[in-house]
Amino acid sequence: FWRPVLHLAYDIHQNLTKMAEAQPEGFQEALIEPLKEFFKDSLHLVKRCTKPDRKEFMAISQATGIGFLIMGFIGFFVKLVHIPINNILVGN
């Protein structure tokens, strides 16, 4: 899966290098260098990424699920408090 992405990032990096050689120096410093640095860092990140094992995946899934539940309860209680206050203010 990652092989085409890595090749694409490498090709973009090479194309930016060629563009930098053809442009004036100010253009290179302002636009080309930050883009080259971004693609270099992105390529480094993708190379270091690994697929999580089952234990790590379950821990991340549980933490995400608990976060969803907490946010859901907070939203529920805010709405529960908001309804009576809104009825008092509006007068319906």
Tab-separated table of N, CA and C in Angstrom:
chain	number	residue	atom	x	y	z
A	1	PHE	N	0.821	-1.207	0.000
A	1	PHE	CA	0.000	0.000	0.000
A	1	PHE	C	0.858	1.262	0.000
A	2	TRP	N	1.922	1.288	0.816
A	2	TRP	CA	2.695	2.516	0.949
A	2	TRP	C	3.681	2.733	-0.182
A	3	ARG	N	4.018	1.693	-0.922
A	3	ARG	CA	5.030	1.816	-1.966
A	3	ARG	C	4.663	2.876	-3.010
A	4	PRO	N	3.420	2.911	-3.549
A	4	PRO	CA	3.093	3.983	-4.498
A	4	PRO	C	3.139	5.371	-3.869
A	5	VAL	N	2.764	5.469	-2.599
A	5	VAL	CA	2.799	6.762	-1.920
A	5	VAL	C	4.239	7.239	-1.780
A	6	LEU	N	5.123	6.326	-1.418
A	6	LEU	CA	6.526	6.704	-1.280
A	6	LEU	C	7.124	7.123	-2.616
A	7	HIS	N	6.772	6.401	-3.683
A	7	HIS	CA	7.272	6.772	-5.007
A	7	HIS	C	6.724	8.134	-5.433
A	8	LEU	N	5.453	8.391	-5.147
A	8	LEU	CA	4.862	9.682	-5.491
A	8	LEU	C	5.549	10.810	-4.731
A	9	ALA	N	5.775	10.628	-3.436
A	9	ALA	CA	6.444	11.655	-2.644
A	9	ALA	C	7.867	11.884	-3.145
A	10	TYR	N	8.560	10.811	-3.502
A	10	TYR	CA	9.918	10.949	-4.023
A	10	TYR	C	9.907	11.697	-5.351
A	11	ASP	N	8.946	11.367	-6.225
A	11	ASP	CA	8.841	12.057	-7.515
A	11	ASP	C	8.534	13.532	-7.336
A	12	ILE	N	7.651	13.861	-6.401
A	12	ILE	CA	7.328	15.268	-6.144
A	12	ILE	C	8.565	15.999	-5.635
A	13	HIS	N	9.302	15.353	-4.749
A	13	HIS	CA	10.529	15.960	-4.228
A	13	HIS	C	11.525	16.218	-5.358
A	14	GLN	N	11.677	15.267	-6.269
A	14	GLN	CA	12.595	15.441	-7.394
A	14	GLN	C	12.127	16.566	-8.320
A	15	ASN	N	10.809	16.627	-8.581
A	15	ASN	CA	10.273	17.685	-9.435
A	15	ASN	C	10.465	19.057	-8.804
A	16	LEU	N	10.287	19.152	-7.480
A	16	LEU	CA	10.505	20.435	-6.812
A	16	LEU	C	11.970	20.847	-6.901
A	17	THR	N	12.857	19.891	-6.822
A	17	THR	CA	14.281	20.196	-6.957
A	17	THR	C	14.578	20.737	-8.353
A	18	LYS	N	13.986	20.124	-9.377
A	18	LYS	CA	14.188	20.609	-10.749
A	18	LYS	C	13.592	21.996	-10.938
A	19	MET	N	12.399	22.239	-10.347
A	19	MET	CA	11.774	23.559	-10.446
A	19	MET	C	12.634	24.616	-9.765
A	20	ALA	N	13.231	24.263	-8.642
A	20	ALA	CA	14.040	25.222	-7.898
A	20	ALA	C	15.247	25.670	-8.704
A	21	GLU	N	15.809	24.767	-9.492
A	21	GLU	CA	16.980	25.119	-10.291
A	21	GLU	C	16.622	26.067	-11.423
A	22	ALA	N	15.376	26.027	-11.892
A	22	ALA	CA	14.972	26.849	-13.026
A	22	ALA	C	14.434	28.219	-12.611
A	23	GLN	N	14.168	28.444	-11.331
A	23	GLN	CA	13.541	29.683	-10.860
A	23	GLN	C	14.569	30.612	-10.207
A	24	PRO	N	14.196	31.891	-10.059
A	24	PRO	CA	15.085	32.826	-9.354
A	24	PRO	C	15.258	32.420	-7.885
A	25	GLU	N	16.288	32.952	-7.251
A	25	GLU	CA	16.635	32.555	-5.881
A	25	GLU	C	15.547	32.907	-4.868
A	26	GLY	N	14.917	34.069	-4.979
A	26	GLY	CA	13.871	34.466	-4.032
A	26	GLY	C	12.673	33.529	-4.077
A	27	PHE	N	12.326	33.084	-5.266
A	27	PHE	CA	11.217	32.134	-5.431
A	27	PHE	C	11.537	30.821	-4.732
A	28	GLN	N	12.769	30.403	-4.867
A	28	GLN	CA	13.185	29.132	-4.261
A	28	GLN	C	13.095	29.204	-2.738
A	29	GLU	N	13.561	30.284	-2.149
A	29	GLU	CA	13.526	30.420	-0.693
A	29	GLU	C	12.105	30.538	-0.166
A	30	ALA	N	11.243	31.198	-0.910
A	30	ALA	CA	9.895	31.454	-0.422
A	30	ALA	C	8.958	30.275	-0.603
A	31	LEU	N	9.082	29.521	-1.690
A	31	LEU	CA	8.101	28.492	-1.985
A	31	LEU	C	8.692	27.093	-2.068
A	32	ILE	N	9.779	26.950	-2.762
A	32	ILE	CA	10.303	25.614	-3.045
A	32	ILE	C	10.903	24.966	-1.796
A	33	GLU	N	11.699	25.687	-1.044
A	33	GLU	CA	12.363	25.091	0.122
A	33	GLU	C	11.373	24.583	1.173
A	34	PRO	N	10.322	25.366	1.534
A	34	PRO	CA	9.354	24.816	2.496
A	34	PRO	C	8.642	23.568	1.969
A	35	LEU	N	8.325	23.550	0.677
A	35	LEU	CA	7.668	22.371	0.109
A	35	LEU	C	8.598	21.162	0.114
A	36	LYS	N	9.858	21.384	-0.232
A	36	LYS	CA	10.822	20.277	-0.206
A	36	LYS	C	10.977	19.739	1.214
A	37	GLU	N	11.039	20.635	2.188
A	37	GLU	CA	11.175	20.210	3.581
A	37	GLU	C	9.936	19.442	4.043
A	38	PHE	N	8.755	19.911	3.627
A	38	PHE	CA	7.511	19.227	3.992
A	38	PHE	C	7.485	17.810	3.418
A	39	PHE	N	7.817	17.650	2.150
A	39	PHE	CA	7.800	16.321	1.543
A	39	PHE	C	8.886	15.418	2.137
A	40	LYS	N	10.017	15.999	2.476
A	40	LYS	CA	11.071	15.213	3.113
A	40	LYS	C	10.598	14.702	4.475
A	41	ASP	N	9.982	15.584	5.269
A	41	ASP	CA	9.466	15.174	6.575
A	41	ASP	C	8.331	14.171	6.434
A	42	SER	N	7.459	14.366	5.446
A	42	SER	CA	6.350	13.441	5.228
A	42	SER	C	6.862	12.068	4.842
A	43	LEU	N	7.841	12.016	3.981
A	43	LEU	CA	8.431	10.748	3.571
A	43	LEU	C	9.067	10.042	4.771
A	44	HIS	N	9.747	10.801	5.613
A	44	HIS	CA	10.350	10.233	6.817
A	44	HIS	C	9.279	9.665	7.743
A	45	LEU	N	8.166	10.367	7.908
A	45	LEU	CA	7.067	9.895	8.757
A	45	LEU	C	6.461	8.606	8.221
A	46	VAL	N	6.208	8.544	6.923
A	46	VAL	CA	5.595	7.357	6.334
A	46	VAL	C	6.524	6.152	6.463
A	47	LYS	N	7.809	6.369	6.325
A	47	LYS	CA	8.754	5.262	6.462
A	47	LYS	C	8.793	4.732	7.891
A	48	ARG	N	8.578	5.588	8.880
A	48	ARG	CA	8.632	5.165	10.276
A	48	ARG	C	7.309	4.582	10.770
A	49	CYS	N	6.213	4.803	10.063
A	49	CYS	CA	4.905	4.311	10.502
A	49	CYS	C	4.868	2.786	10.473
A	50	THR	N	4.239	2.225	11.476
A	50	THR	CA	4.054	0.783	11.527
A	50	THR	C	2.596	0.476	11.816
A	51	LYS	N	2.168	-0.688	11.413
A	51	LYS	CA	0.808	-1.119	11.683
A	51	LYS	C	0.726	-1.545	13.148
A	52	PRO	N	-0.290	-1.069	13.884
A	52	PRO	CA	-0.377	-1.447	15.296
A	52	PRO	C	-0.730	-2.929	15.450
A	53	ASP	N	-0.192	-3.536	16.500
A	53	ASP	CA	-0.578	-4.921	16.772
A	53	ASP	C	-1.959	-4.938	17.428
A	54	ARG	N	-2.473	-6.126	17.663
A	54	ARG	CA	-3.840	-6.261	18.173
A	54	ARG	C	-4.013	-5.588	19.544
A	55	LYS	N	-3.027	-5.741	20.424
A	55	LYS	CA	-3.116	-5.162	21.769
A	55	LYS	C	-3.152	-3.631	21.702
A	56	GLU	N	-2.284	-3.053	20.892
A	56	GLU	CA	-2.242	-1.594	20.747
A	56	GLU	C	-3.524	-1.077	20.101
A	57	PHE	N	-4.028	-1.799	19.103
A	57	PHE	CA	-5.266	-1.393	18.446
A	57	PHE	C	-6.441	-1.419	19.424
A	58	MET	N	-6.514	-2.464	20.259
A	58	MET	CA	-7.611	-2.559	21.231
A	58	MET	C	-7.526	-1.426	22.258
A	59	ALA	N	-6.322	-1.075	22.692
A	59	ALA	CA	-6.163	0.019	23.653
A	59	ALA	C	-6.616	1.347	23.047
A	60	ILE	N	-6.242	1.592	21.804
A	60	ILE	CA	-6.653	2.831	21.132
A	60	ILE	C	-8.161	2.853	20.931
A	61	SER	N	-8.737	1.712	20.552
A	61	SER	CA	-10.181	1.631	20.338
A	61	SER	C	-10.945	1.861	21.635
A	62	GLN	N	-10.468	1.290	22.729
A	62	GLN	CA	-11.137	1.477	24.015
A	62	GLN	C	-11.065	2.936	24.458
A	63	ALA	N	-9.912	3.551	24.310
A	63	ALA	CA	-9.760	4.953	24.698
A	63	ALA	C	-10.677	5.846	23.859
A	64	THR	N	-10.772	5.567	22.570
A	64	THR	CA	-11.649	6.346	21.700
A	64	THR	C	-13.107	6.146	22.082
A	65	GLY	N	-13.499	4.902	22.366
A	65	GLY	CA	-14.874	4.615	22.771
A	65	GLY	C	-15.249	5.299	24.065
A	66	ILE	N	-14.345	5.265	25.035
A	66	ILE	CA	-14.610	5.946	26.311
A	66	ILE	C	-14.742	7.448	26.098
A	67	GLY	N	-13.898	8.009	25.241
A	67	GLY	CA	-14.000	9.443	24.931
A	67	GLY	C	-15.331	9.796	24.297
A	68	PHE	N	-15.806	8.951	23.371
A	68	PHE	CA	-17.112	9.183	22.759
A	68	PHE	C	-18.219	9.127	23.795
A	69	LEU	N	-18.167	8.161	24.697
A	69	LEU	CA	-19.199	8.041	25.731
A	69	LEU	C	-19.208	9.257	26.657
A	70	ILE	N	-18.031	9.684	27.080
A	70	ILE	CA	-17.948	10.853	27.958
A	70	ILE	C	-18.516	12.084	27.269
A	71	MET	N	-18.117	12.307	26.005
A	71	MET	CA	-18.637	13.483	25.280
A	71	MET	C	-20.143	13.376	25.069
A	72	GLY	N	-20.644	12.166	24.833
A	72	GLY	CA	-22.082	11.978	24.672
A	72	GLY	C	-22.846	12.305	25.937
A	73	PHE	N	-22.341	11.842	27.090
A	73	PHE	CA	-23.009	12.144	28.355
A	73	PHE	C	-22.962	13.637	28.671
A	74	ILE	N	-21.846	14.275	28.386
A	74	ILE	CA	-21.753	15.724	28.609
A	74	ILE	C	-22.790	16.441	27.750
A	75	GLY	N	-22.874	16.085	26.482
A	75	GLY	CA	-23.870	16.709	25.599
A	75	GLY	C	-25.290	16.441	26.061
A	76	PHE	N	-25.548	15.225	26.530
A	76	PHE	CA	-26.880	14.875	27.014
A	76	PHE	C	-27.259	15.718	28.223
A	77	PHE	N	-26.354	15.847	29.186
A	77	PHE	CA	-26.674	16.617	30.385
A	77	PHE	C	-26.776	18.110	30.097
A	78	VAL	N	-25.982	18.633	29.189
A	78	VAL	CA	-26.114	20.043	28.808
A	78	VAL	C	-27.482	20.270	28.178
A	79	LYS	N	-27.902	19.369	27.288
A	79	LYS	CA	-29.223	19.500	26.674
A	79	LYS	C	-30.322	19.339	27.717
A	80	LEU	N	-30.134	18.411	28.677
A	80	LEU	CA	-31.116	18.174	29.727
A	80	LEU	C	-31.302	19.417	30.589
A	81	VAL	N	-30.230	20.141	30.871
A	81	VAL	CA	-30.318	21.372	31.656
A	81	VAL	C	-30.843	22.517	30.796
A	82	HIS	N	-30.511	22.528	29.523
A	82	HIS	CA	-30.886	23.624	28.639
A	82	HIS	C	-32.387	23.672	28.372
A	83	ILE	N	-33.046	22.526	28.287
A	83	ILE	CA	-34.481	22.492	27.950
A	83	ILE	C	-35.323	23.236	28.982
A	84	PRO	N	-35.207	22.948	30.298
A	84	PRO	CA	-36.032	23.699	31.260
A	84	PRO	C	-35.691	25.186	31.316
A	85	ILE	N	-34.399	25.507	31.191
A	85	ILE	CA	-34.009	26.928	31.223
A	85	ILE	C	-34.598	27.645	30.019
A	86	ASN	N	-34.575	27.012	28.863
A	86	ASN	CA	-35.142	27.609	27.643
A	86	ASN	C	-36.651	27.789	27.799
A	87	ASN	N	-37.339	26.816	28.399
A	87	ASN	CA	-38.791	26.938	28.583
A	87	ASN	C	-39.124	28.066	29.551
A	88	ILE	N	-38.316	28.277	30.577
A	88	ILE	CA	-38.547	29.382	31.521
A	88	ILE	C	-38.346	30.710	30.815
A	89	LEU	N	-37.312	30.824	30.017
A	89	LEU	CA	-37.004	32.084	29.339
A	89	LEU	C	-38.029	32.406	28.247
A	90	VAL	N	-38.404	31.419	27.458
A	90	VAL	CA	-39.322	31.639	26.341
A	90	VAL	C	-40.752	31.710	26.861
A	91	GLY	N	-41.084	30.902	27.863
A	91	GLY	CA	-42.409	30.954	28.459
A	91	GLY	C	-43.423	30.040	27.805
A	92	ASN	N	-42.993	29.020	27.089
A	92	ASN	CA	-43.948	28.085	26.467
A	92	ASN	C	-44.326	26.994	27.425
